[in-house]
Structure formats: C-alpha cells, structure tokens
C-alpha cells in the first residue's frame, strides 16, 4: 500500500513538473514569436520611411534642377532680346548718321555750286557758269540720291539684323522652355518612380514581417500542440501508474486476506504453523 502511494505521489510530482515545463516552453515560444514579429514590423516601417525620404529628396533635387534650367532659359531669352534691341537701336543710329551726312554733303555741294555760279556770273561768264551751276545742281542731286540710297540700305540692314536677333531670341526662349519642361517632366517621372520603388520595398518588408509573424504563430501552435500531447501522455502514464498501484495494492490485500482467513486452506496451514 505504501509503495502504491509513493508511486502515485511520484507520478503526480512528475506530472506537475511536466506541466510546469510545458507551460514555460509555451510562454517562451510565445514571447519569442512576439519579439520576432515586432522586429520584422519595425524593420519594414524603417525601410518604408527611408525609401519615402529618398524619394522626396530625389523629387526635390529634380524640381530644383528644372527650376534652375527655367531661370537660366529666361535669362538667356532676356539677354538675346536685349541684344536684338541694342542692334536695332544701333542700326537706326547708323542710318540717321548716314542720312545726316548725305544731307550735309548735298547742302555743301549746293552752296558751293551757288557760290561758284555767283562768282562766275559776277565776272561776266554767265552762260558758262550757268552751265557749271546746272552741273553742280545735278552733282548735288546725285549726292543726295546716293545719301538717301545709303540711308535706306542701312535702315534695311538694321531691320534685317533686328529681325534675325529677335527670331534668335524667340527660338532660344522656346528651346529653353522645352528644356525646362523636359527637366521638370524628368523630375516628376523620377519622383513617381522613386515613390513606386519605396512603396514596393515597404510592401515587401511588410509582407516579410507578416510571413515571419505567421511562421512564429505556426511555431507557437506547434509547440502548444506538442505540449498538449506531452500533457496527455503524462496524464495517461499517471493514470496507468495509479491503476497499476491500485491493482497491486488489491492483490496484496487479497493475498493477506487469503493467508489470514481461517476458513481457507492457506489460512489453516498458516494457523497450524
């Protein structure tokens, strides 16, 4: 009976130890899974914020480059326009100077011819000097015509130069505007590409964190199932040990009763001894 009670006590003690060990293992596995899931989630969030910062920096750099190109283009266009205007004013000044020079030469020629004609008329050579005066008049007319032609030619050249410079300034402005638009479009495309890359990385890290969390959950579930199986095995072993102890105690008590009973053959032999 004492041996059966000792076996039952030891079985209960081993069962309690197995339960405590299984509960400690389950708690450890649960804390490990929670720590792994938190670490993967933190890594995914950090990668997402890093990618978002990188995308914002790239977008700002390309936007600054586009703005700088636009301001450079505006400066070039203003410079070409100023150069065209300066060339136009220079051409107009040259034309005015040539016209004034032609008029002065013509007037000087006219006054010279008139003086000569008056002198020769005073000397009595009226007819000869009259012919000379006519020739001088024709010469002055020729100089006047040459001056006017030079003035109109200079004005035409000035207008052509001004038109060329103005067209060049407009072409440079449109070219610079196209370059600025291209840089701006490139910056926007790079920003959207970087944002998509960052979103992909964040989704990948988040998926990795979720997968790790699921794996940890499945591991914890497996450990819990193992613990339950061990608990069931321990309970079954304790039950069978208790049953064996009770059976041994019953057999022992039956044997004692058989040997001690005076009505049985073994009891009579025991009484005679």
CSV table of C-alpha atoms in Angstrom, one decimal, residues 82-202:
chain,number,residue,atom,x,y,z
A,82,UNK,CA,18.3,92.9,-75.2
A,83,UNK,CA,21.0,92.2,-77.8
A,84,UNK,CA,18.4,92.4,-80.6
A,85,UNK,CA,17.0,95.7,-79.2
A,86,UNK,CA,20.6,97.1,-78.9
A,87,UNK,CA,21.4,96.0,-82.5
A,88,UNK,CA,18.1,97.7,-83.7
A,89,UNK,CA,18.9,101.0,-82.0
A,90,UNK,CA,22.5,100.9,-83.3
A,91,UNK,CA,21.3,100.3,-86.8
A,92,UNK,CA,18.8,103.1,-86.5
A,93,UNK,CA,21.5,105.5,-85.2
A,94,UNK,CA,23.8,104.5,-88.1
A,95,UNK,CA,21.0,105.1,-90.6
A,96,UNK,CA,20.3,108.5,-89.1
A,97,UNK,CA,24.0,109.4,-89.2
A,98,UNK,CA,24.4,108.3,-92.9
A,99,UNK,CA,21.3,110.3,-93.8
A,100,UNK,CA,22.6,113.4,-91.9
A,101,UNK,CA,26.0,113.0,-93.7
A,102,UNK,CA,24.3,112.7,-97.1
A,103,UNK,CA,22.1,115.8,-96.5
A,104,UNK,CA,25.2,117.8,-95.3
A,105,UNK,CA,27.2,116.8,-98.3
A,106,UNK,CA,24.3,117.7,-100.6
A,107,UNK,CA,23.8,121.1,-98.9
A,108,UNK,CA,27.5,121.8,-99.0
A,109,UNK,CA,27.7,120.9,-102.7
A,110,UNK,CA,24.6,123.1,-103.4
A,111,UNK,CA,26.1,126.1,-101.5
A,112,UNK,CA,29.4,125.6,-103.2
A,113,UNK,CA,27.8,125.5,-106.6
A,114,UNK,CA,25.7,128.5,-105.8
A,115,UNK,CA,28.8,130.5,-104.7
A,116,UNK,CA,30.8,129.5,-107.8
A,117,UNK,CA,27.9,130.4,-110.0
A,118,UNK,CA,27.6,133.8,-108.4
A,119,UNK,CA,31.3,134.4,-108.7
A,120,UNK,CA,31.4,133.4,-112.4
A,121,UNK,CA,28.2,135.4,-113.0
A,122,UNK,CA,29.8,138.5,-111.5
A,123,UNK,CA,32.8,138.0,-113.7
A,124,UNK,CA,30.6,138.1,-116.9
A,125,UNK,CA,30.8,134.4,-117.7
A,126,UNK,CA,27.1,134.0,-117.0
A,127,UNK,CA,26.5,131.4,-119.6
A,128,UNK,CA,29.5,129.2,-118.8
A,129,UNK,CA,28.9,129.4,-115.1
A,130,UNK,CA,25.2,128.8,-115.6
A,131,UNK,CA,26.1,125.5,-117.2
A,132,UNK,CA,28.5,124.9,-114.4
A,133,UNK,CA,25.8,125.6,-111.9
A,134,UNK,CA,23.5,123.2,-113.6
A,135,UNK,CA,26.2,120.6,-113.5
A,136,UNK,CA,26.7,121.3,-109.8
A,137,UNK,CA,23.0,121.0,-109.2
A,138,UNK,CA,23.0,117.7,-111.0
A,139,UNK,CA,26.0,116.6,-108.9
A,140,UNK,CA,24.3,117.7,-105.7
A,141,UNK,CA,21.2,115.8,-106.7
A,142,UNK,CA,23.3,112.7,-107.4
A,143,UNK,CA,24.9,113.1,-103.9
A,144,UNK,CA,21.5,113.5,-102.3
A,145,UNK,CA,20.2,110.4,-104.1
A,146,UNK,CA,23.3,108.5,-103.0
A,147,UNK,CA,22.8,109.6,-99.4
A,148,UNK,CA,19.2,108.6,-99.5
A,149,UNK,CA,20.0,105.2,-101.0
A,150,UNK,CA,22.7,104.6,-98.3
A,151,UNK,CA,20.3,105.6,-95.6
A,152,UNK,CA,17.6,103.2,-96.9
A,153,UNK,CA,20.1,100.4,-97.3
A,154,UNK,CA,21.4,101.0,-93.7
A,155,UNK,CA,17.8,101.0,-92.4
A,156,UNK,CA,17.0,97.8,-94.3
A,157,UNK,CA,20.2,96.1,-92.9
A,158,UNK,CA,19.3,97.3,-89.4
A,159,UNK,CA,15.7,96.0,-89.7
A,160,UNK,CA,17.1,92.6,-91.0
A,161,UNK,CA,19.6,92.4,-88.2
A,162,UNK,CA,16.9,93.3,-85.6
A,163,UNK,CA,14.6,90.6,-87.1
A,164,UNK,CA,17.3,88.0,-87.1
A,165,UNK,CA,18.3,88.8,-83.4
A,166,UNK,CA,14.6,88.8,-82.4
A,167,UNK,CA,14.0,85.5,-84.1
A,168,UNK,CA,17.1,84.0,-82.5
A,169,UNK,CA,16.0,85.3,-79.1
A,170,UNK,CA,12.5,83.7,-79.6
A,171,UNK,CA,14.0,80.4,-80.8
A,172,UNK,CA,16.3,80.3,-77.7
A,173,UNK,CA,13.4,81.1,-75.4
A,174,UNK,CA,11.3,78.3,-76.9
A,175,UNK,CA,14.3,75.9,-76.8
A,176,UNK,CA,15.0,76.8,-73.2
A,177,UNK,CA,11.3,76.4,-72.3
A,178,UNK,CA,11.4,73.0,-73.9
A,179,UNK,CA,14.5,72.1,-71.9
A,180,UNK,CA,12.9,73.3,-68.7
A,181,UNK,CA,9.7,71.3,-69.4
A,182,UNK,CA,11.8,68.2,-70.2
A,183,UNK,CA,13.8,68.6,-66.9
A,184,UNK,CA,10.5,69.1,-65.0
A,185,UNK,CA,8.9,66.1,-66.6
A,186,UNK,CA,12.1,64.0,-65.9
A,187,UNK,CA,12.0,65.2,-62.2
A,188,UNK,CA,8.3,64.2,-61.9
A,189,UNK,CA,8.9,60.8,-63.6
A,190,UNK,CA,11.9,60.1,-61.3
A,191,UNK,CA,9.9,61.2,-58.2
A,192,UNK,CA,7.0,58.9,-59.2
A,193,UNK,CA,9.5,56.0,-59.9
A,194,UNK,CA,11.2,56.5,-56.5
A,195,UNK,CA,7.8,56.6,-54.8
A,196,UNK,CA,6.8,53.4,-56.5
A,197,UNK,CA,10.1,51.8,-55.6
A,198,UNK,CA,9.6,52.9,-52.0
A,199,UNK,CA,6.1,51.5,-51.9
A,200,UNK,CA,7.3,48.2,-53.3
A,201,UNK,CA,10.1,48.0,-50.7
A,202,UNK,CA,7.6,48.8,-48.0
